Short mmCIF file of C-alpha atoms and ligand atoms in Angstrom, two decimals:
data_model
loop_
_atom_site.label_atom_id
_atom_site.label_comp_id
_atom_site.label_asym_id
_atom_site.label_seq_id
_atom_site.Cartn_x
_atom_site.Cartn_y
_atom_site.Cartn_z
CA MET A 28 -22.33 -14.88 5.08
CA ALA A 29 -21.03 -11.61 2.52
CA ILE A 30 -20.54 -8.28 3.74
CA ASP A 31 -22.09 -5.47 2.08
CA LYS A 32 -20.12 -3.52 -0.09
CA LYS A 33 -21.54 -0.27 1.64
CA ILE A 34 -19.13 -0.61 4.07
CA VAL A 35 -16.36 1.20 2.77
CA SER A 36 -18.58 4.27 2.98
CA ILE A 37 -18.98 3.98 6.87
CA LEU A 38 -16.39 1.43 8.45
CA PRO A 39 -13.12 4.35 7.83
CA ALA A 40 -15.26 6.75 9.00
CA MET A 41 -16.09 4.78 11.81
CA ARG A 42 -12.23 3.78 12.97
CA MET A 43 -11.48 7.22 12.71
CA ILE A 44 -14.19 8.46 15.38
CA LEU A 45 -12.80 5.93 17.78
CA SER A 46 -9.30 7.20 16.92
CA GLU A 47 -8.42 9.48 19.92
CA ASP A 48 -4.43 9.86 20.11
CA LYS A 49 -3.51 6.69 18.86
CA ILE A 50 -5.12 5.89 15.35
CA LYS A 51 -6.93 2.13 15.65
CA VAL A 52 -7.75 -0.84 13.88
CA ALA A 53 -11.52 -1.71 12.72
CA LYS A 54 -12.80 -4.86 11.50
CA ILE A 55 -16.46 -6.40 10.15
CA SER A 56 -17.13 -9.78 10.44
CA ALA A 57 -20.67 -11.55 9.53
CA ASP A 58 -20.65 -14.19 12.25
CA THR A 59 -19.71 -12.79 15.50
CA ASP A 60 -22.67 -13.56 17.79
CA VAL A 61 -24.46 -9.84 18.40
CA SER A 62 -24.84 -10.13 21.82
CA ILE A 63 -20.99 -9.10 23.00
CA ALA A 64 -21.55 -5.98 20.98
CA HIS A 65 -21.68 -2.75 23.29
CA ILE A 66 -23.61 -0.82 21.49
CA GLU A 67 -26.23 -1.16 18.40
CA VAL A 68 -26.52 1.26 15.24
CA ALA A 69 -29.55 0.74 12.65
CA ALA A 70 -27.57 0.43 9.24
CA ASN A 71 -30.90 0.10 6.71
CA ASP A 72 -29.70 4.05 5.86
CA ASP A 73 -27.59 6.06 3.77
CA ALA A 74 -23.94 5.96 5.39
CA GLN A 75 -23.91 9.80 6.24
CA ARG A 76 -26.92 9.21 8.49
CA VAL A 77 -25.45 5.84 9.83
CA LEU A 78 -22.70 7.84 10.75
CA GLU A 79 -24.99 10.41 12.47
CA SER A 80 -26.87 7.75 14.55
CA PHE A 81 -23.26 5.66 15.23
CA LYS A 82 -21.84 9.30 16.50
CA ARG A 83 -24.80 9.68 19.26
CA GLU A 84 -24.65 5.68 20.29
CA VAL A 85 -20.94 6.40 20.84
CA ALA A 86 -21.38 9.87 22.68
CA VAL A 87 -24.21 7.98 25.08
CA TYR A 88 -21.91 5.04 25.98
CA LYS A 89 -18.81 6.78 26.57
CA SER A 90 -20.98 9.16 28.84
CA LYS A 91 -22.13 6.09 30.65
CA LYS A 92 -19.57 3.87 30.60
CA GLY A 93 -16.54 6.54 30.70
CA GLN A 94 -15.10 5.12 27.77
CA LEU A 95 -15.30 4.60 24.00
CA PRO A 96 -17.13 1.04 22.97
CA GLN A 97 -14.80 -1.85 21.38
CA ILE A 98 -17.78 -3.98 19.74
CA ILE A 99 -20.27 -2.59 17.85
CA HIS A 100 -23.37 -4.30 16.30
CA LEU A 101 -24.13 -2.40 12.61
CA LYS A 102 -27.67 -4.04 12.01
CA THR A 103 -27.94 -6.08 8.82
CA LEU A 104 -24.37 -5.72 8.35
CA GLY A 105 -22.46 -7.10 10.56
CA VAL A 106 -20.25 -6.78 13.73
CA VAL A 107 -17.29 -4.41 14.18
CA ALA A 108 -14.25 -4.77 16.61
CA VAL A 109 -12.14 -1.74 17.02
CA ALA A 110 -9.02 -1.77 18.77
CA GLU A 111 -4.99 -0.25 18.57
CA THR A 112 -4.02 -3.72 17.07
CA ALA A 113 -5.12 -5.99 14.70
CA TYR A 114 -4.68 -9.23 17.05
CA GLU A 115 -6.71 -7.45 19.90
CA VAL A 116 -9.76 -6.89 17.18
CA ASP A 117 -9.31 -10.48 16.19
CA CYS A 118 -9.75 -11.50 20.02
CA LEU A 119 -12.69 -9.54 20.63
CA LEU A 120 -14.29 -10.48 17.34
CA SER A 121 -13.71 -14.65 18.34
CA HIS A 122 -14.61 -13.40 21.59
CA SER A 123 -11.60 -14.28 22.92
CA SER A 124 -9.10 -13.04 26.04
CA THR A 125 -6.55 -9.78 24.91
CA GLU A 126 -4.05 -9.96 28.18
CA LYS A 127 -1.40 -11.37 26.49
CA ILE A 128 -1.46 -9.24 22.83
CA MET A 129 1.75 -6.58 23.02
CA PRO A 130 1.23 -3.27 21.93
CA ALA A 131 3.16 -2.82 18.48
CA LYS A 132 6.42 -0.65 18.80
CA GLY A 133 8.28 1.04 16.31
CA ARG A 134 7.75 4.37 13.96
CA ALA A 135 5.03 3.32 12.10
CA VAL A 136 2.61 2.19 14.69
CA GLY A 137 -1.23 2.86 14.24
CA LYS A 138 -0.21 2.87 10.46
CA THR A 139 -2.24 0.22 8.01
CA ALA A 140 -0.24 0.04 4.48
CA VAL A 141 -1.52 -1.06 1.45
CA VAL A 142 1.76 -2.05 -0.84
CA THR A 143 0.93 -3.36 -4.42
CA GLY A 144 3.45 -5.65 -5.85
CA GLY A 145 4.17 -6.60 -2.24
CA ALA A 146 5.09 -10.20 -2.92
CA GLN A 147 8.79 -9.33 -3.70
CA GLY A 148 11.12 -7.40 -4.82
CA PHE A 149 10.95 -3.30 -3.58
CA GLY A 150 7.18 -4.01 -2.63
CA GLY A 151 8.28 -6.93 -0.10
CA GLY A 152 10.97 -5.02 1.34
CA LEU A 153 8.61 -2.12 2.10
CA ALA A 154 6.49 -4.66 3.50
CA GLU A 155 8.90 -6.57 5.44
CA HIS A 156 10.17 -2.80 6.88
CA PHE A 157 6.25 -1.69 7.59
CA ILE A 158 5.69 -5.14 9.63
CA LYS A 159 9.15 -4.41 11.35
CA ASP A 160 8.38 -0.87 12.70
CA GLY A 161 4.56 -1.90 14.11
CA ALA A 162 2.42 -1.46 10.36
CA ASN A 163 -0.02 -3.33 8.97
CA VAL A 164 0.46 -4.12 5.35
CA ILE A 165 -1.83 -5.33 2.82
CA ILE A 166 0.34 -7.69 0.65
CA ALA A 167 -1.39 -7.37 -2.58
CA ASP A 168 -0.34 -9.08 -5.85
CA LEU A 169 -1.15 -10.86 -8.50
CA ASN A 170 1.22 -14.04 -7.39
CA GLU A 171 -1.63 -15.62 -5.28
CA GLU A 172 0.85 -18.30 -4.17
CA LYS A 173 4.16 -16.41 -3.01
CA GLY A 174 1.82 -13.79 -1.57
CA GLN A 175 0.06 -15.95 0.94
CA GLU A 176 3.61 -17.47 1.89
CA TYR A 177 5.43 -14.17 2.30
CA ALA A 178 1.88 -12.72 4.11
CA ALA A 179 2.55 -15.79 6.71
CA GLU A 180 6.27 -15.40 7.15
CA LEU A 181 6.08 -11.91 8.04
CA ASN A 182 3.16 -12.89 10.29
CA LYS A 183 5.68 -14.84 12.11
CA GLN A 184 7.26 -11.86 13.42
CA THR A 185 4.74 -9.78 14.84
CA ALA A 186 2.23 -11.08 17.48
CA SER A 187 0.17 -7.57 17.41
CA ASN A 188 0.23 -6.02 13.57
CA LYS A 189 -0.70 -8.04 11.07
CA ALA A 190 0.54 -8.70 7.73
CA PHE A 191 -2.61 -9.75 5.24
CA PHE A 192 -2.48 -10.71 1.95
CA VAL A 193 -5.09 -9.88 -1.03
CA LYS A 194 -4.85 -10.88 -4.64
CA VAL A 195 -4.79 -8.21 -6.97
CA ASP A 196 -4.45 -7.67 -10.59
CA VAL A 197 -3.62 -3.86 -10.58
CA SER A 198 -4.59 -2.97 -14.20
CA ASP A 199 -8.13 -4.47 -13.72
CA PRO A 200 -10.57 -1.58 -12.02
CA ASP A 201 -12.61 -4.22 -10.36
CA SER A 202 -10.05 -6.14 -8.85
CA VAL A 203 -8.55 -2.88 -7.81
CA GLN A 204 -12.48 -1.71 -5.82
CA GLU A 205 -12.22 -5.43 -4.51
CA LEU A 206 -8.92 -4.94 -2.49
CA ILE A 207 -9.98 -1.65 -1.27
CA PHE A 208 -13.27 -3.47 -0.05
CA LYS A 209 -10.98 -6.12 1.31
CA THR A 210 -8.72 -3.99 2.90
CA VAL A 211 -11.57 -1.87 5.00
CA CYS A 212 -13.55 -5.37 5.61
CA GLU A 213 -10.14 -6.68 7.38
CA PHE A 214 -8.48 -3.34 8.91
CA GLY A 215 -11.12 -0.54 8.99
CA GLY A 216 -9.26 1.26 6.12
CA PHE A 217 -5.56 2.33 5.07
CA ASP A 218 -3.55 5.36 6.06
CA VAL A 219 -0.59 4.35 3.12
CA ILE A 220 -1.10 3.03 -0.24
CA VAL A 221 1.98 2.51 -2.17
CA SER A 222 1.37 1.61 -5.98
CA ASN A 223 4.59 -0.32 -5.97
CA ALA A 224 3.31 -3.32 -8.69
CA GLY A 225 5.06 -3.28 -12.48
CA ILE A 226 6.56 -4.96 -14.96
CA LEU A 227 9.39 -3.93 -17.79
CA ARG A 228 9.81 -5.22 -21.25
CA ALA A 229 12.50 -3.79 -22.84
CA GLY A 230 12.87 -3.35 -26.22
CA GLY A 231 13.17 -1.02 -29.14
CA LEU A 232 10.44 0.39 -31.75
CA ASP A 233 11.65 -2.70 -34.14
CA GLU A 234 11.15 -5.39 -31.20
CA MET A 235 7.75 -3.50 -29.26
CA THR A 236 4.45 -5.29 -29.89
CA PRO A 237 1.32 -3.24 -29.76
CA GLU A 238 0.36 -5.72 -27.49
CA THR A 239 3.32 -5.72 -24.84
CA PHE A 240 3.31 -1.77 -24.81
CA GLU A 241 -0.61 -2.28 -23.92
CA LEU A 242 0.31 -4.29 -21.35
CA MET A 243 2.80 -2.10 -19.57
CA THR A 244 1.02 0.36 -20.16
CA LYS A 245 -2.14 -0.97 -18.00
CA VAL A 246 -0.17 -2.15 -15.37
CA ASN A 247 2.62 0.66 -15.37
CA TYR A 248 0.12 3.61 -15.78
CA THR A 249 -3.18 2.86 -16.13
CA GLY A 250 -2.79 0.48 -12.54
CA TYR A 251 -1.32 3.22 -10.59
CA PHE A 252 -4.69 5.42 -11.76
CA TYR A 253 -6.99 2.69 -9.94
CA CYS A 254 -4.95 2.50 -7.12
CA ALA A 255 -5.57 6.12 -6.66
CA LYS A 256 -8.88 6.49 -7.89
CA TYR A 257 -10.54 3.90 -5.52
CA ALA A 258 -8.11 4.45 -2.16
CA ALA A 259 -8.84 8.12 -2.49
CA PRO A 260 -12.49 7.86 -1.55
CA VAL A 261 -11.37 5.68 2.09
CA LEU A 262 -8.63 8.25 2.26
CA LYS A 263 -10.89 11.22 2.21
CA LEU A 264 -13.39 9.55 4.48
CA GLN A 265 -11.08 8.97 6.83
CA THR A 266 -9.45 12.82 6.96
CA ALA A 267 -12.73 14.73 7.05
CA HIS A 268 -13.57 12.46 10.26
CA LYS A 269 -9.70 13.26 11.91
CA PRO A 270 -8.63 16.65 12.00
CA GLY A 271 -4.81 17.12 11.46
CA TYR A 272 -4.72 13.93 10.29
CA TYR A 273 -2.93 12.69 7.08
CA ALA A 274 -3.05 10.06 4.64
CA ASP A 275 -0.61 8.91 1.53
CA ILE A 276 -0.59 7.83 -2.10
CA ILE A 277 2.89 7.08 -2.70
CA GLN A 278 4.14 5.73 -6.03
CA ILE A 279 6.77 3.72 -6.77
CA ASN A 280 8.56 5.26 -10.11
CA SER A 281 11.82 5.26 -11.24
CA LYS A 282 15.03 6.90 -12.33
CA SER A 283 13.63 6.32 -15.90
CA GLY A 284 10.47 8.36 -14.73
CA LEU A 285 13.27 11.68 -15.11
CA LYS A 286 14.95 10.53 -17.96
CA GLY A 287 14.62 8.56 -21.09
CA SER A 288 15.61 4.75 -20.94
CA ASN A 289 17.13 3.63 -24.39
CA ARG A 290 15.60 0.86 -25.90
CA ASN A 291 13.11 0.42 -23.02
CA PHE A 292 10.78 3.87 -24.49
CA ALA A 293 7.18 1.61 -22.89
CA TYR A 294 8.75 1.05 -19.37
CA ALA A 295 10.00 5.05 -19.19
CA GLY A 296 6.73 6.73 -20.75
CA GLY A 297 4.33 4.91 -18.63
CA LYS A 298 6.69 6.09 -15.61
CA PHE A 299 7.12 9.70 -17.08
CA GLY A 300 3.14 9.60 -16.91
CA GLY A 301 3.43 8.77 -13.65
CA LEU A 302 4.50 11.96 -12.76
CA GLY A 303 1.98 13.41 -14.57
CA LEU A 304 -0.84 11.60 -12.37
CA THR A 305 1.18 12.09 -9.25
CA GLN A 306 1.45 15.85 -9.65
CA SER A 307 -2.67 16.65 -10.49
CA PHE A 308 -3.65 13.84 -8.17
CA ALA A 309 -1.84 15.84 -5.29
CA LEU A 310 -3.47 19.38 -6.43
CA GLU A 311 -6.77 17.43 -6.47
CA LEU A 312 -6.21 15.81 -3.05
CA MET A 313 -3.92 18.02 -0.91
CA PRO A 314 -7.18 20.04 0.06
CA SER A 315 -8.82 17.10 1.96
CA ARG A 316 -5.16 15.99 3.31
CA VAL A 317 -4.33 13.31 1.23
CA LYS A 318 -1.21 13.84 -0.10
CA VAL A 319 0.32 12.31 -3.40
CA ASN A 320 4.03 11.80 -4.22
CA SER A 321 6.23 9.38 -6.16
CA VAL A 322 9.88 7.90 -5.48
CA CYS A 323 12.15 7.29 -8.09
CA PRO A 324 14.52 4.48 -7.19
CA GLY A 325 17.48 4.05 -9.10
CA ASN A 326 18.56 0.03 -10.23
CA PHE A 327 17.42 -2.27 -7.34
CA PHE A 328 20.43 -4.87 -8.84
CA ASP A 329 20.27 -7.07 -5.95
CA GLY A 330 16.31 -7.81 -6.27
CA PRO A 331 14.35 -9.92 -8.78
CA LEU A 332 14.70 -8.26 -12.01
CA TRP A 333 18.81 -7.60 -11.86
CA SER A 334 19.51 -10.79 -10.11
CA ASP A 335 17.64 -13.81 -10.67
CA PRO A 336 20.12 -16.30 -11.52
CA GLU A 337 17.77 -17.63 -15.02
CA LYS A 338 15.56 -14.22 -15.89
CA GLY A 339 17.56 -11.31 -14.26
CA LEU A 340 19.16 -8.74 -16.30
CA PHE A 341 22.07 -9.90 -15.69
CA VAL A 342 22.30 -12.99 -17.08
CA GLN A 343 20.33 -11.47 -20.08
CA TYR A 344 23.11 -8.85 -20.70
CA LEU A 345 25.75 -11.19 -19.93
CA ASN A 346 24.41 -13.87 -22.33
CA ALA A 347 23.61 -11.27 -25.04
CA GLY A 348 27.03 -9.54 -24.95
CA LYS A 349 25.85 -6.01 -24.20
CA VAL A 350 28.35 -5.33 -21.92
CA LYS A 351 31.95 -5.26 -23.63
CA GLY A 352 34.39 -7.72 -22.39
CA ALA A 353 32.03 -9.08 -19.38
CA LYS A 354 33.13 -12.68 -18.60
CA SER A 355 30.53 -13.16 -15.31
CA ILE A 356 27.93 -11.61 -14.08
CA ASP A 357 30.00 -10.03 -11.43
CA ASP A 358 31.88 -7.78 -14.43
CA VAL A 359 28.21 -6.85 -15.92
CA LYS A 360 26.73 -5.75 -12.39
CA ALA A 361 30.18 -3.65 -11.62
CA PHE A 362 29.80 -2.19 -14.94
CA TYR A 363 26.31 -1.08 -13.97
CA GLU A 364 27.62 -0.19 -10.46
CA ALA A 365 30.12 2.27 -12.26
CA GLN A 366 27.71 4.20 -13.53
CA VAL A 367 26.86 5.29 -10.23
CA PRO A 368 28.08 8.17 -8.28
CA ALA A 369 27.47 6.12 -5.03
CA GLY A 370 29.16 2.76 -6.36
CA ARG A 371 26.28 0.52 -5.62
CA GLY A 372 22.72 -0.15 -6.37
CA CYS A 373 19.56 1.26 -4.56
CA THR A 374 18.70 -1.03 -2.17
CA VAL A 375 15.13 -1.40 -0.19
CA ILE A 376 16.40 0.75 3.30
CA ASP A 377 17.16 3.69 0.50
CA VAL A 378 13.25 3.22 -0.71
CA MET A 379 12.20 3.01 2.91
CA ARG A 380 13.68 6.24 3.85
CA ALA A 381 12.54 8.24 1.07
CA VAL A 382 8.52 6.86 1.86
CA TYR A 383 8.85 7.62 5.68
CA TYR A 384 10.29 11.02 4.63
CA ILE A 385 7.15 10.99 2.52
CA ILE A 386 4.55 9.92 4.76
CA GLU A 387 6.30 12.04 7.91
CA GLN A 388 6.21 15.24 6.15
CA GLU A 389 3.15 16.95 6.01
CA TYR A 390 4.05 19.81 4.36
CA GLU A 391 5.14 18.59 0.76
CA THR A 392 2.82 16.71 -1.70
CA GLY A 393 3.18 16.21 -5.96
CA GLN A 394 7.03 14.89 -5.72
CA ALA A 395 9.19 12.98 -7.11
CA VAL A 396 11.51 11.86 -4.65
CA PRO A 397 14.90 10.51 -6.08
CA VAL A 398 16.39 7.72 -4.58
CA THR A 399 19.31 7.13 -7.07
CA GLY A 400 22.55 7.54 -5.27
CA GLY A 401 23.69 10.63 -7.76
CA GLN A 402 22.74 9.13 -11.00
CA GLU A 403 19.57 10.98 -12.01
CA MET A 404 19.67 14.91 -10.36
CA LEU A 405 16.46 16.78 -10.84
CA ASN A 406 17.01 20.26 -13.37
N1 NAD B 525 14.00 -3.69 -9.77
C1 NAD B 525 14.45 -1.93 -10.38
O1 NAD B 525 15.77 -2.10 -10.92
C2 NAD B 525 13.58 -1.39 -10.37
C3 NAD B 525 14.13 0.51 -10.35
C4 NAD B 525 13.43 1.42 -10.28
C5 NAD B 525 11.93 1.07 -10.10
N2 NAD B 525 11.75 0.27 -9.59
C6 NAD B 525 10.05 -0.07 -9.40
O2 NAD B 525 9.69 -0.58 -8.10
C7 NAD B 525 8.18 -1.62 -8.60
C8 NAD B 525 8.68 -2.72 -7.70
O3 NAD B 525 9.60 -3.16 -8.58
P1 NAD B 525 10.87 -4.52 -8.62
O4 NAD B 525 11.80 -5.07 -9.26
O5 NAD B 525 10.97 -5.02 -7.45
O6 NAD B 525 9.31 -5.61 -9.11
P2 NAD B 525 9.32 -7.20 -8.80
O7 NAD B 525 9.18 -7.98 -10.28
O8 NAD B 525 10.68 -7.74 -8.43
O9 NAD B 525 8.39 -7.46 -8.30
C9 NAD B 525 6.94 -7.09 -8.94
C10 NAD B 525 5.78 -7.75 -8.22
O10 NAD B 525 4.79 -7.29 -8.81
C11 NAD B 525 3.72 -8.26 -8.62
N3 NAD B 525 2.97 -7.79 -9.70
C12 NAD B 525 3.01 -7.94 -11.48
N4 NAD B 525 1.70 -7.49 -12.35
C13 NAD B 525 0.71 -7.08 -11.65
C14 NAD B 525 -0.28 -6.85 -11.28
N5 NAD B 525 -0.81 -6.77 -12.80
N6 NAD B 525 -1.07 -6.39 -10.12
C15 NAD B 525 -0.73 -6.85 -8.98
N7 NAD B 525 0.58 -7.12 -9.04
C16 NAD B 525 1.36 -7.39 -10.15
C17 NAD B 525 4.46 -9.59 -9.52
O11 NAD B 525 3.54 -10.85 -8.64
C18 NAD B 525 5.92 -8.88 -8.34
O12 NAD B 525 5.84 -9.69 -6.74
C19 NAD B 525 7.99 -1.08 -9.98
O13 NAD B 525 7.25 -0.37 -9.81
C20 NAD B 525 9.35 -0.88 -10.82
O14 NAD B 525 9.19 -0.13 -12.05
C21 NAD B 525 11.99 -1.31 -9.96
#
């Protein structure tokens, strides 16, 4: 049975109402036996009223049992389980033992993070760090085969928190809305969305076609707007039901969002525009305790964009003779590394540190955090 889309305006609030000192995970199932539920709530009303009845039922259950309910029958919508880890929630819904489930450990415990473009590159690396650090991760990517495989690989590393793949095209608003819906059904909500999916097709004015320009703008710029637009209601619902709790929208921008990029204007223009969105979203959302920031990494030489042996920029630049005197990929790489004061390209951990700074720092929003090894400095 399909789950009603209305759940997006109910479950994130339920998750927070049942989170006391630790932020929990909630999941809805349409085919779980309702007889295992601890409480029952009528859900055929508007979201606000459903939540009011839910709070009343929770209070009654708590006063009787001395603890919070973990399994809730939302009548006509499904059965919801709420627990500290994603695996515990799955066990509750399948009516199996939760005894052997280990608590999640690490810097990001209690967080659920959506990472667009999370199947490879920077996004893949950030997803791996989140998993190792105890968070749940939604790998949201256009590449279904790679994304599914990667989520399965990450799940081998953990038995408490979870990676979950959702196919998305960030340039399609319906697809992003569906991503948010599936995330809410699986985890009850999310605490961080990293708008990372991006594409690069370089070219000067003589080469750039209107179609390529349009495609890059839709993915790199408009895609960020769609992520913020459909993520914001969930994040605001959560902050409204949990005093002192902050949520994050983080855009992976670029050093090309800070300085023009020769024969690469479609990319730089979209990234510059992204910072305008970040600052404006930040002004709108900080009163609701949703922070919005960008990270501006330098070149990720070890990632597929640069290092892919067939299509990577190193091999392209070598073949095109772009670096004078370069005879090998290593020569091209050395030329670009020499332009960075730190003497090397940007890596995933460099970006992850900036992401953690943003998440953990409650007193900052609307910023573009440079991670360029000194190649770009703010003015
Ligand atoms: N690679 C770099 O040197 C570098 C430097 C600075 C900033 N960045 C930024 O970092 C982000 C990630 O770059 P990367 O180099 O890791 O990229 P990548 O090409 O290695 O990975 C991008 C991922 O996004 C996915 N994707 C592409 N279009 C999509 C769409 N429409 N919807 C959903 N997913 C889509 C791809 O399938 C892929 O898995 C981008 O925003 C990029 O602009 C990259």
